[in-house]
PDB file of C-alpha atoms in Angstrom:
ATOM      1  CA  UNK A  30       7.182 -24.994  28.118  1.00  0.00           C
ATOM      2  CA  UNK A  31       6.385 -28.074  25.473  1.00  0.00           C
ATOM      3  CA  UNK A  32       9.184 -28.548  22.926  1.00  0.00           C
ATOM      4  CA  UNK A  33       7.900 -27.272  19.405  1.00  0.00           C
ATOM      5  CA  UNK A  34       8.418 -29.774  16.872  1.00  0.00           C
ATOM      6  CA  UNK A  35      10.856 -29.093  14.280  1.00  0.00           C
ATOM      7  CA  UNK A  36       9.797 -27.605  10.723  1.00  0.00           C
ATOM      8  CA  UNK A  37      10.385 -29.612   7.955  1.00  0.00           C
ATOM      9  CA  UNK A  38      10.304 -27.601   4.699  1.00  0.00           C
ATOM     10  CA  UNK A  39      11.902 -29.838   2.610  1.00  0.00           C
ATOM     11  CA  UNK A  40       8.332 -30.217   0.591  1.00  0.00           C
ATOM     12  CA  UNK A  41       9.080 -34.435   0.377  1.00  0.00           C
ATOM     13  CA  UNK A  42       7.650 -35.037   3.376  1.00  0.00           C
ATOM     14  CA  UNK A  43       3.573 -34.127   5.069  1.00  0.00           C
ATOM     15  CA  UNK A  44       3.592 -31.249   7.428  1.00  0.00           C
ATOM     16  CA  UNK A  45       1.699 -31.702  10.676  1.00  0.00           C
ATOM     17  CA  UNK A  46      -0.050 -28.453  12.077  1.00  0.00           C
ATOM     18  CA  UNK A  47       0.551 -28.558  15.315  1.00  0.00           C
ATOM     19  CA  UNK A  48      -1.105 -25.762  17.208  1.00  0.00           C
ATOM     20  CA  UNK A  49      -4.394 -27.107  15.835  1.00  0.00           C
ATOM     21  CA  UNK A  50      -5.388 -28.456  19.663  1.00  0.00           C
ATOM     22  CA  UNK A  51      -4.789 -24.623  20.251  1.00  0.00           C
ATOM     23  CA  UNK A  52      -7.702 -22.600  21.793  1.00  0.00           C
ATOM     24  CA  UNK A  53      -8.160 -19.166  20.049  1.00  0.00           C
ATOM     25  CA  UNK A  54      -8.249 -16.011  22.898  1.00  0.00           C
ATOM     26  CA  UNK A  55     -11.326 -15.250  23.911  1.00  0.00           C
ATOM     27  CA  UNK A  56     -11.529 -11.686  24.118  1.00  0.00           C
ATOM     28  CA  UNK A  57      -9.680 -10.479  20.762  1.00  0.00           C
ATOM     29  CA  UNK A  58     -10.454  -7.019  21.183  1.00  0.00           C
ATOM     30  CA  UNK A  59      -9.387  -4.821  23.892  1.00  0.00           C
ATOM     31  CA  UNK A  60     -12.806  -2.371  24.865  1.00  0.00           C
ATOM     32  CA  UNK A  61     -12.751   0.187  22.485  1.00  0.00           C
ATOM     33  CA  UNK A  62      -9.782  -1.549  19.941  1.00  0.00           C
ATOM     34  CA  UNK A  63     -11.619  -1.204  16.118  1.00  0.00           C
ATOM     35  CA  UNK A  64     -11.445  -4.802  14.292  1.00  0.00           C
ATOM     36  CA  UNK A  65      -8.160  -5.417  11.741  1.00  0.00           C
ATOM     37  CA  UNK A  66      -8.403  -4.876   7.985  1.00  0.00           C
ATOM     38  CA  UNK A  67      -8.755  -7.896   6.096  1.00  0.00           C
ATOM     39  CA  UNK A  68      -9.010  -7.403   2.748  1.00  0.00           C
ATOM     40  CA  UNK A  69      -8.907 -10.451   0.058  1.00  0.00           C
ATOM     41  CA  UNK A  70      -6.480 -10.231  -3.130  1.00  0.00           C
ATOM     42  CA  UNK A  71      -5.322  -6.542  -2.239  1.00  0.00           C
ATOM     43  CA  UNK A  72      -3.474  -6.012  -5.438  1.00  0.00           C
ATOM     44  CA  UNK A  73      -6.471  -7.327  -7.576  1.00  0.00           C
ATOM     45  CA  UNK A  74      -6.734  -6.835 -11.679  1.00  0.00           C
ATOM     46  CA  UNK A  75      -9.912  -5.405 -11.884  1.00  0.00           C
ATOM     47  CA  UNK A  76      -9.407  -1.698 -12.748  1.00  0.00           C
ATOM     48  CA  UNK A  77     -12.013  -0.175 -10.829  1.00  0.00           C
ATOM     49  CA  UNK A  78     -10.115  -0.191  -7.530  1.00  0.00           C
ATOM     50  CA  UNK A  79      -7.491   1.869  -8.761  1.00  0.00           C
ATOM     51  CA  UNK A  80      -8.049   5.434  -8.132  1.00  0.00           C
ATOM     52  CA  UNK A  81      -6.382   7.628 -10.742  1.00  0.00           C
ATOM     53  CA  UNK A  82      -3.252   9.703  -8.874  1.00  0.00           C
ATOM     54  CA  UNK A  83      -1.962  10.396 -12.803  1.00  0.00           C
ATOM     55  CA  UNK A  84      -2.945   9.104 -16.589  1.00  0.00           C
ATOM     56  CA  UNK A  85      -0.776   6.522 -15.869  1.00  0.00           C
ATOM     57  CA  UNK A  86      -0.902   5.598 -12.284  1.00  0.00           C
ATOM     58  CA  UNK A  87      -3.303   4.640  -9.878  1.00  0.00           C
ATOM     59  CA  UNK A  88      -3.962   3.597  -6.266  1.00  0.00           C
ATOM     60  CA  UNK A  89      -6.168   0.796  -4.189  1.00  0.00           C
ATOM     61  CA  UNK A  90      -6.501   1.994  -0.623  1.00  0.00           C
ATOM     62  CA  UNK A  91      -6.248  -0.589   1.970  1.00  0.00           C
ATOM     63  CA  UNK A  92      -6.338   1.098   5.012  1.00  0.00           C
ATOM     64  CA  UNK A  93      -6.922   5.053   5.999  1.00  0.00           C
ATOM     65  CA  UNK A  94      -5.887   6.835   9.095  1.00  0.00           C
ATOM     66  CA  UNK A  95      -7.315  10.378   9.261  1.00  0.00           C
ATOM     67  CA  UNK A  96      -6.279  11.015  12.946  1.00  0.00           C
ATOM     68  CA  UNK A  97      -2.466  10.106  11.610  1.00  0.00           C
ATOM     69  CA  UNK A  98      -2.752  11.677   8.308  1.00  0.00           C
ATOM     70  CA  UNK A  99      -1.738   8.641   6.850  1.00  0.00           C
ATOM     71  CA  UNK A 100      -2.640   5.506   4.643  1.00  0.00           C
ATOM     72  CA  UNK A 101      -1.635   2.176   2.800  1.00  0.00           C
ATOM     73  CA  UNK A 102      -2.404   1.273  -0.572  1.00  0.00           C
ATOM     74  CA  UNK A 103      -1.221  -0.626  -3.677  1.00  0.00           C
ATOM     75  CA  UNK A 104       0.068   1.594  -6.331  1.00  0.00           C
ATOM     76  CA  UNK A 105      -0.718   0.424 -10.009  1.00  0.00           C
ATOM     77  CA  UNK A 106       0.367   1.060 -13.168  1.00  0.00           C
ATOM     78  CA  UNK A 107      -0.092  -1.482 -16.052  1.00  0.00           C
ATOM     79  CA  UNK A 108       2.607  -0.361 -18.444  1.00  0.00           C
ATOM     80  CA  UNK A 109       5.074   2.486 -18.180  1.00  0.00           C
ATOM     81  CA  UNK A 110       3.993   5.591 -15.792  1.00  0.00           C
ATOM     82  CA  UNK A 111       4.490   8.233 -13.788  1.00  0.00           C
ATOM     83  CA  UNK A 112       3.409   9.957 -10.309  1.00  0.00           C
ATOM     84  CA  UNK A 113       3.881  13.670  -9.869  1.00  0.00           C
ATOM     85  CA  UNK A 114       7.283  14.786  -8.495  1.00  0.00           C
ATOM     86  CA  UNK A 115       6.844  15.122  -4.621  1.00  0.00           C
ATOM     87  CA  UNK A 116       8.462  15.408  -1.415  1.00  0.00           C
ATOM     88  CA  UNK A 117       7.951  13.580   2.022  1.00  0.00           C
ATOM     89  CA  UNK A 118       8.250  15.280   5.107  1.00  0.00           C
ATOM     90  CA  UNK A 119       7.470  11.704   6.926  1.00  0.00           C
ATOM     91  CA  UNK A 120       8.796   8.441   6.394  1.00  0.00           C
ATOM     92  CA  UNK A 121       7.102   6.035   3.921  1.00  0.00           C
ATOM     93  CA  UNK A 122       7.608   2.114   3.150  1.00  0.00           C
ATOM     94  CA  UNK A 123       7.319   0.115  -0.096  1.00  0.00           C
ATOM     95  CA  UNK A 124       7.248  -3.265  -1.259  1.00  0.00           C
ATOM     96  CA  UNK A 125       7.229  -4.535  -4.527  1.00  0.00           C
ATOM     97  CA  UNK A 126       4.494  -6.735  -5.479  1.00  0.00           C
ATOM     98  CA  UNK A 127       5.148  -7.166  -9.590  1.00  0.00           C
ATOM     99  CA  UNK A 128       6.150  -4.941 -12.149  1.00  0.00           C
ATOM    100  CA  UNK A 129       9.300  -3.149 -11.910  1.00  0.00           C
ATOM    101  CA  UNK A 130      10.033   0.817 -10.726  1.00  0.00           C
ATOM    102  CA  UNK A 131      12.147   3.141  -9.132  1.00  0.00           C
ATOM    103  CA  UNK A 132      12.800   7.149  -8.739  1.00  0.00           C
ATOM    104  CA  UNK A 133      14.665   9.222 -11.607  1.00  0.00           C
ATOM    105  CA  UNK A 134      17.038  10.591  -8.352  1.00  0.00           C
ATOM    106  CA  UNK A 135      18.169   7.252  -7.096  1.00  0.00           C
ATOM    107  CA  UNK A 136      20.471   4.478  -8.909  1.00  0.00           C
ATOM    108  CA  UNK A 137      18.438   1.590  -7.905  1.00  0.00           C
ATOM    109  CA  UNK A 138      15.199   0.028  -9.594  1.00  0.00           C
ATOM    110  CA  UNK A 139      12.724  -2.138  -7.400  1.00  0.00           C
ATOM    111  CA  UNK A 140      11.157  -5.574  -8.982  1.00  0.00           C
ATOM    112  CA  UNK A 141       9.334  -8.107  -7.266  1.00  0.00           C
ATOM    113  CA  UNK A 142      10.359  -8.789  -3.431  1.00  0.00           C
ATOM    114  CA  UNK A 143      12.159  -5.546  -2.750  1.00  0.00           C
ATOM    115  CA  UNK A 144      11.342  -3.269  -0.192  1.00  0.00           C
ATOM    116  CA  UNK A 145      12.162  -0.312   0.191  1.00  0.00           C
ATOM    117  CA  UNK A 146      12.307   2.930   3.279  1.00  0.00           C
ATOM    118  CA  UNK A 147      11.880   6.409   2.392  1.00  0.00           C
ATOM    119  CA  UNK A 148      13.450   8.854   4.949  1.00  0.00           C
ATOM    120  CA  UNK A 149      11.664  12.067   6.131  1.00  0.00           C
ATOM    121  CA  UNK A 150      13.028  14.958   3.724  1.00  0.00           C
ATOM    122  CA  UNK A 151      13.359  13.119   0.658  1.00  0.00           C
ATOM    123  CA  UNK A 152      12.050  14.853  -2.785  1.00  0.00           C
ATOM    124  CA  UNK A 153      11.526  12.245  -5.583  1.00  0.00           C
ATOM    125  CA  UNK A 154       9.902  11.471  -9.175  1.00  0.00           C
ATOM    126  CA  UNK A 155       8.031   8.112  -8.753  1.00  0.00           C
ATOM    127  CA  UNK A 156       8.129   5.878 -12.303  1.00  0.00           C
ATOM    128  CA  UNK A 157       6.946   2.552 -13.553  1.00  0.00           C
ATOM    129  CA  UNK A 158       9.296   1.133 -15.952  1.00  0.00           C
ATOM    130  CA  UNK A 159       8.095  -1.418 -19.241  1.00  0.00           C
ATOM    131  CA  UNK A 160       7.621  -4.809 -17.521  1.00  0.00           C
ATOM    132  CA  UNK A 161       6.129  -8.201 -18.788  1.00  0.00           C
ATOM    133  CA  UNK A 162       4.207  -7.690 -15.642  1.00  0.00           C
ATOM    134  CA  UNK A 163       2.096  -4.137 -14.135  1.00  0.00           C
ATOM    135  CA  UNK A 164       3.580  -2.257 -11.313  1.00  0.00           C
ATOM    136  CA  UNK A 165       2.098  -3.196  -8.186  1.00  0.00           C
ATOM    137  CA  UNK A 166       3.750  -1.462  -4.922  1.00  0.00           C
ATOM    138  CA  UNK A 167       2.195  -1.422  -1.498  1.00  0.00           C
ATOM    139  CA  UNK A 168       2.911   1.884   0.100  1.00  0.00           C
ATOM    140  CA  UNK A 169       2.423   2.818   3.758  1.00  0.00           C
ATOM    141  CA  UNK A 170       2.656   6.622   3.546  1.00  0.00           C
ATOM    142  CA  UNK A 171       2.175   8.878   6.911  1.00  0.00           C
ATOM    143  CA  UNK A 172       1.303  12.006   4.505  1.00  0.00           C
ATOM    144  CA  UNK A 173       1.487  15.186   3.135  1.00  0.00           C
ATOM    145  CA  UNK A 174       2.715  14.611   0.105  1.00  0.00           C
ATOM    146  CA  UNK A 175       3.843  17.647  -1.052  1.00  0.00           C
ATOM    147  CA  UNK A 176       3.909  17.929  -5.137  1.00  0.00           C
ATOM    148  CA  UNK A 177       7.275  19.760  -6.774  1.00  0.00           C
ATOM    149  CA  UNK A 178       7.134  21.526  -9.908  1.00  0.00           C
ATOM    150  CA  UNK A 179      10.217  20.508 -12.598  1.00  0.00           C
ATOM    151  CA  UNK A 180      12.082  22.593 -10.383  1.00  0.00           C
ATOM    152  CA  UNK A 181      11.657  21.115  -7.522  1.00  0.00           C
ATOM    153  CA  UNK A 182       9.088  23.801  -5.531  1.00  0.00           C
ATOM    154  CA  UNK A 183       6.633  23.259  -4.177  1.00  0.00           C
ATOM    155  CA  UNK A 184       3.500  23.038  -6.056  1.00  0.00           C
ATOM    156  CA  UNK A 185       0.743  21.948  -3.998  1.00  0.00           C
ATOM    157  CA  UNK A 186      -0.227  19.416  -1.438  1.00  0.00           C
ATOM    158  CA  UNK A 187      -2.128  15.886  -0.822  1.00  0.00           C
ATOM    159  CA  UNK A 188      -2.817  14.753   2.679  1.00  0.00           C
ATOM    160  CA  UNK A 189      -4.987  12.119   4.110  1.00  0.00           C
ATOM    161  CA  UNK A 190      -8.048  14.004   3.469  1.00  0.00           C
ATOM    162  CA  UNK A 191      -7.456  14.635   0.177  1.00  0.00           C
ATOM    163  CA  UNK A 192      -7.381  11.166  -0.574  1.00  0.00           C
ATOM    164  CA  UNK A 193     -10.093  10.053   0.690  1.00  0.00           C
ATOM    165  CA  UNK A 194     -12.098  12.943  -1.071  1.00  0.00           C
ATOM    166  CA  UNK A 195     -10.267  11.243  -4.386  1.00  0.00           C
ATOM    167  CA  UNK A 196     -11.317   8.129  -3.809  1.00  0.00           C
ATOM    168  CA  UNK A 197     -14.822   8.744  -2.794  1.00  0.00           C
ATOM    169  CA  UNK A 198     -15.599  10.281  -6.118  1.00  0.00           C
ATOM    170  CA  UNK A 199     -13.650   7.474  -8.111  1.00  0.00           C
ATOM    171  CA  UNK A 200     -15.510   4.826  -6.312  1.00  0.00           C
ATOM    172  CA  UNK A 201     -19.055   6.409  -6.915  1.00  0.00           C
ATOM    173  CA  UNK A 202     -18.282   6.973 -10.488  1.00  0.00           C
ATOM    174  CA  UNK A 203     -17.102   3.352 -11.194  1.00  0.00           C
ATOM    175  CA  UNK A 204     -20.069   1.966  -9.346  1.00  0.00           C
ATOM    176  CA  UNK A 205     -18.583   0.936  -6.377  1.00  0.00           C
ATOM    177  CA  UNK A 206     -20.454   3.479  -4.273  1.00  0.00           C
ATOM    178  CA  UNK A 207     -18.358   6.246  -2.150  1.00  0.00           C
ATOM    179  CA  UNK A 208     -19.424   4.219   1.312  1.00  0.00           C
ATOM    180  CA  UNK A 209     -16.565   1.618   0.225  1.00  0.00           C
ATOM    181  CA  UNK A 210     -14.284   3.953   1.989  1.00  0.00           C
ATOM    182  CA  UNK A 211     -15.763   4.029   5.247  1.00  0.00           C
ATOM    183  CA  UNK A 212     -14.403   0.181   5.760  1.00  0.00           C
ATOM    184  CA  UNK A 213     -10.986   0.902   5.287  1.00  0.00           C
ATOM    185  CA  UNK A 214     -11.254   4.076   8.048  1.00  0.00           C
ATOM    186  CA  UNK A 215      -9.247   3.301  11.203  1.00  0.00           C
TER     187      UNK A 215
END
């Protein structure tokens, strides 16, 4: 195997690409593998890919998974907000794009960079704190979310299906048309 050069990310001096002689594979996609998800400034400013989840908070889907009841998104909230109380019966994963938020149960509060796991069995009131900057989380939740009254019972459900449901009708009312959807479907 050819030696790789070594990196030099000092900035002072011109980097040199070097798997640009590199052929790209030939057949990408395994017979009946869908294509990836590309999607270009994911955590974008313009309102209208936000589907409200609350008054305050709302949610870009990048990528849906009916078969796995699950999805990711970017969670937005432009000052301070709130998502209904709820509890996770799967594991979910966040990372902090901007802003600055955390849960009223837990000690810690997330702010650009952090990431953070959420165990299987955890019940949890989701809030956006005042920032110079809006909330912007990506979330990879394998759902139901199941919503908690203040007492912490349960109070409803939100699965997969109900999401997309949401965001079809958000995304026909702003104008973006409900078919939007169907290329984030995987």
């Amino acid at each position: 195997m050819a030696e790789m050069p070594k990196a030099d990310f000092s900035g002072d001096s011109p980097q040199r690409e070097f798997w640009r002689d590199l052929k790209p594979i030939k057949q990408v996609f395994r017979p009946g593998a869908q294509p990836e998800a590309y999607i270009q400034n994911a955590p974008t400013d313009d309102d209208r890919y936000y589907v409200p989840l609350s008054e305050t908070v709302g949610s870009r889907p990048l990528w849906i998974s009916p078969s796995q009841n699950r999805w990711c998104d970017v969670l937005y909230a432009r000052s301070a907000g709130l998502v209904n109380r709820h509890y996770h019966p799967q594991a979910v994963f966040a990372y902090t794009i901007s802003g600055k938020w955390g849960y009223l149960e837990h000690d810690w509060v997330a702010t650009a960079g952090d990431w953070v796991y959420e165990a299987p069995g955890e019940s949890h009131t989701l809030v956006a704190h005042e920032h110079s900057e809006p909330m912007k989380v990506t979330f990879n939740v394998t759902g139901p979310l199941i919503w908690l009254d203040e007492n912490g019972e349960p109070d409803g459900t939100f699965d997969v299906f109900d999401y997309i449901t949401l965001c079809r009708e958000h995304y026909d009312k702003v104008g973006i048309g409900s078919a939007y959807i169907d290329n984030l479907i995987r």
